[in-house]
mmCIF file with all atom_site columns, C-alpha atoms in Angstrom:
data_model
loop_
_atom_site.group_PDB
_atom_site.id
_atom_site.type_symbol
_atom_site.label_atom_id
_atom_site.label_alt_id
_atom_site.label_comp_id
_atom_site.label_asym_id
_atom_site.label_entity_id
_atom_site.label_seq_id
_atom_site.pdbx_PDB_ins_code
_atom_site.Cartn_x
_atom_site.Cartn_y
_atom_site.Cartn_z
_atom_site.occupancy
_atom_site.B_iso_or_equiv
_atom_site.pdbx_formal_charge
_atom_site.auth_seq_id
_atom_site.auth_comp_id
_atom_site.auth_asym_id
_atom_site.auth_atom_id
_atom_site.pdbx_PDB_model_num
ATOM 1  C CA . MET A 1 1  ? 0.044   0.057   0.269  1.00 0.00 ? 88  MET A CA 1
ATOM 2  C CA . ARG A 1 2  ? 1.597   3.365   -0.743 1.00 0.00 ? 89  ARG A CA 1
ATOM 3  C CA . ARG A 1 3  ? 0.876   6.131   1.342  1.00 0.00 ? 90  ARG A CA 1
ATOM 4  C CA . ASP A 1 4  ? 0.390   10.067  0.537  1.00 0.00 ? 91  ASP A CA 1
ATOM 5  C CA . ASP A 1 5  ? 3.795   11.454  2.246  1.00 0.00 ? 92  ASP A CA 1
ATOM 6  C CA . ASP A 1 6  ? 1.263   14.078  3.837  1.00 0.00 ? 93  ASP A CA 1
ATOM 7  C CA . GLU A 1 7  ? -0.351  10.887  5.404  1.00 0.00 ? 94  GLU A CA 1
ATOM 8  C CA . VAL A 1 8  ? -0.090  10.090  9.182  1.00 0.00 ? 95  VAL A CA 1
ATOM 9  C CA . THR A 1 9  ? -1.015  6.288   10.095 1.00 0.00 ? 96  THR A CA 1
ATOM 10 C CA . ILE A 1 10 ? -0.756  4.307   13.602 1.00 0.00 ? 97  ILE A CA 1
ATOM 11 C CA . THR A 1 11 ? -0.943  1.338   13.464 1.00 0.00 ? 98  THR A CA 1
ATOM 12 C CA . ALA A 1 12 ? -1.432  -1.127  16.684 1.00 0.00 ? 99  ALA A CA 1
ATOM 13 C CA . TYR A 1 13 ? 1.646   -3.915  16.490 1.00 0.00 ? 100 TYR A CA 1
ATOM 14 C CA . PRO A 1 14 ? 0.403   -7.269  18.206 1.00 0.00 ? 101 PRO A CA 1
ATOM 15 C CA . ASN A 1 15 ? 1.809   -7.586  21.788 1.00 0.00 ? 102 ASN A CA 1
ATOM 16 C CA . GLY A 1 16 ? 4.039   -4.430  20.540 1.00 0.00 ? 103 GLY A CA 1
ATOM 17 C CA . PRO A 1 17 ? 3.837   -1.041  20.252 1.00 0.00 ? 104 PRO A CA 1
ATOM 18 C CA . LEU A 1 18 ? 1.818   2.268   18.009 1.00 0.00 ? 105 LEU A CA 1
ATOM 19 C CA . ILE A 1 19 ? 3.937   2.620   14.933 1.00 0.00 ? 106 ILE A CA 1
ATOM 20 C CA . VAL A 1 20 ? 3.245   6.216   14.309 1.00 0.00 ? 107 VAL A CA 1
ATOM 21 C CA . ARG A 1 21 ? 4.125   7.307   10.340 1.00 0.00 ? 108 ARG A CA 1
ATOM 22 C CA . GLY A 1 22 ? 4.014   10.532  8.926  1.00 0.00 ? 109 GLY A CA 1
ATOM 23 C CA . ASP A 1 23 ? 4.790   14.515  10.196 1.00 0.00 ? 110 ASP A CA 1
ATOM 24 C CA . ALA A 1 24 ? 2.254   13.914  13.675 1.00 0.00 ? 111 ALA A CA 1
ATOM 25 C CA . THR A 1 25 ? 3.071   16.161  16.627 1.00 0.00 ? 112 THR A CA 1
ATOM 26 C CA . ILE A 1 26 ? 3.459   13.876  19.887 1.00 0.00 ? 113 ILE A CA 1
ATOM 27 C CA . LEU A 1 27 ? 3.159   15.867  22.825 1.00 0.00 ? 114 LEU A CA 1
ATOM 28 C CA . ASP A 1 28 ? 4.196   14.884  26.282 1.00 0.00 ? 115 ASP A CA 1
ATOM 29 C CA . VAL A 1 29 ? 2.499   14.988  29.679 1.00 0.00 ? 116 VAL A CA 1
ATOM 30 C CA . GLU A 1 30 ? 2.870   18.779  30.492 1.00 0.00 ? 117 GLU A CA 1
ATOM 31 C CA . GLY A 1 31 ? 1.019   19.076  26.463 1.00 0.00 ? 118 GLY A CA 1
ATOM 32 C CA . ARG A 1 32 ? 4.655   20.506  24.375 1.00 0.00 ? 119 ARG A CA 1
ATOM 33 C CA . ALA A 1 33 ? 5.717   18.589  21.459 1.00 0.00 ? 120 ALA A CA 1
ATOM 34 C CA . MET A 1 34 ? 8.366   16.123  21.446 1.00 0.00 ? 121 MET A CA 1
ATOM 35 C CA . PRO A 1 35 ? 11.172  16.673  19.072 1.00 0.00 ? 122 PRO A CA 1
ATOM 36 C CA . ARG A 1 36 ? 11.301  14.331  16.290 1.00 0.00 ? 123 ARG A CA 1
ATOM 37 C CA . THR A 1 37 ? 14.487  13.373  13.896 1.00 0.00 ? 124 THR A CA 1
ATOM 38 C CA . ARG A 1 38 ? 12.231  10.898  12.339 1.00 0.00 ? 125 ARG A CA 1
ATOM 39 C CA . LYS A 1 39 ? 9.144   10.454  10.321 1.00 0.00 ? 126 LYS A CA 1
ATOM 40 C CA . THR A 1 40 ? 8.326   6.809   12.330 1.00 0.00 ? 127 THR A CA 1
ATOM 41 C CA . VAL A 1 41 ? 8.560   6.693   15.790 1.00 0.00 ? 128 VAL A CA 1
ATOM 42 C CA . ALA A 1 42 ? 7.347   3.734   18.452 1.00 0.00 ? 129 ALA A CA 1
ATOM 43 C CA . LEU A 1 43 ? 4.901   4.439   20.910 1.00 0.00 ? 130 LEU A CA 1
ATOM 44 C CA . CYS A 1 44 ? 4.424   2.138   24.091 1.00 0.00 ? 131 CYS A CA 1
ATOM 45 C CA . ARG A 1 45 ? 1.265   0.603   24.745 1.00 0.00 ? 132 ARG A CA 1
ATOM 46 C CA . CYS A 1 46 ? 2.897   -1.829  27.697 1.00 0.00 ? 133 CYS A CA 1
ATOM 47 C CA . GLY A 1 47 ? 3.733   0.661   30.051 1.00 0.00 ? 134 GLY A CA 1
ATOM 48 C CA . ALA A 1 48 ? 6.979   -0.374  31.102 1.00 0.00 ? 135 ALA A CA 1
ATOM 49 C CA . SER A 1 49 ? 9.395   1.698   28.753 1.00 0.00 ? 136 SER A CA 1
ATOM 50 C CA . THR A 1 50 ? 12.044  3.701   30.438 1.00 0.00 ? 137 THR A CA 1
ATOM 51 C CA . ILE A 1 51 ? 11.450  6.188   27.572 1.00 0.00 ? 138 ILE A CA 1
ATOM 52 C CA . LYS A 1 52 ? 7.714   6.777   27.629 1.00 0.00 ? 139 LYS A CA 1
ATOM 53 C CA . PRO A 1 53 ? 5.972   8.007   25.619 1.00 0.00 ? 140 PRO A CA 1
ATOM 54 C CA . LEU A 1 54 ? 8.280   6.245   23.404 1.00 0.00 ? 141 LEU A CA 1
ATOM 55 C CA . CYS A 1 55 ? 8.838   2.799   23.056 1.00 0.00 ? 142 CYS A CA 1
ATOM 56 C CA . ASP A 1 56 ? 12.385  0.828   24.341 1.00 0.00 ? 143 ASP A CA 1
ATOM 57 C CA . GLY A 1 57 ? 11.497  -2.657  23.507 1.00 0.00 ? 144 GLY A CA 1
ATOM 58 C CA . SER A 1 58 ? 10.372  -3.382  26.753 1.00 0.00 ? 145 SER A CA 1
ATOM 59 C CA . HIS A 1 59 ? 7.180   -5.028  25.872 1.00 0.00 ? 146 HIS A CA 1
ATOM 60 C CA . LYS A 1 60 ? 9.290   -8.280  25.367 1.00 0.00 ? 147 LYS A CA 1
ATOM 61 C CA . LEU A 1 61 ? 10.678  -8.262  28.730 1.00 0.00 ? 148 LEU A CA 1
ATOM 62 C CA . VAL A 1 62 ? 7.269   -8.319  30.662 1.00 0.00 ? 149 VAL A CA 1
ATOM 63 C CA . GLY A 1 63 ? 5.062   -10.373 28.483 1.00 0.00 ? 150 GLY A CA 1
ATOM 64 C CA . PHE A 1 64 ? 2.954   -7.785  26.965 1.00 0.00 ? 151 PHE A CA 1
ATOM 65 C CA . CYS A 1 65 ? 0.323   -9.170  25.338 1.00 0.00 ? 152 CYS A CA 1
ATOM 66 C CA . THR A 1 66 ? -2.603  -7.738  23.358 1.00 0.00 ? 153 THR A CA 1
ATOM 67 C CA . GLN A 1 67 ? -5.833  -9.360  22.831 1.00 0.00 ? 154 GLN A CA 1
ATOM 68 C CA . GLU A 1 68 ? -7.992  -10.071 19.861 1.00 0.00 ? 155 GLU A CA 1
ATOM 69 C CA . PRO A 1 69 ? -11.481 -8.076  19.513 1.00 0.00 ? 156 PRO A CA 1
ATOM 70 C CA . ALA A 1 70 ? -14.552 -9.404  20.331 1.00 0.00 ? 157 ALA A CA 1
ATOM 71 C CA . GLY A 1 71 ? -15.623 -11.390 17.581 1.00 0.00 ? 158 GLY A CA 1
ATOM 72 C CA . GLY A 1 72 ? -12.670 -11.390 15.746 1.00 0.00 ? 159 GLY A CA 1
#
């Protein structure tokens, strides 16, 4: 699938982070824009990352597991 360069997509990876692709603004807990050096970043979903809101791979260590949606 080809993306428009201006399009922002967020993909939830099974048992892993949210992958944000595109020129999205990510805000910290104070509401300030976080500096970005890449067009693609991984956001923590497990809560164990030491660099929240970014993912550091801790989901693998803590056994984070996503569940299938009901009826899916």
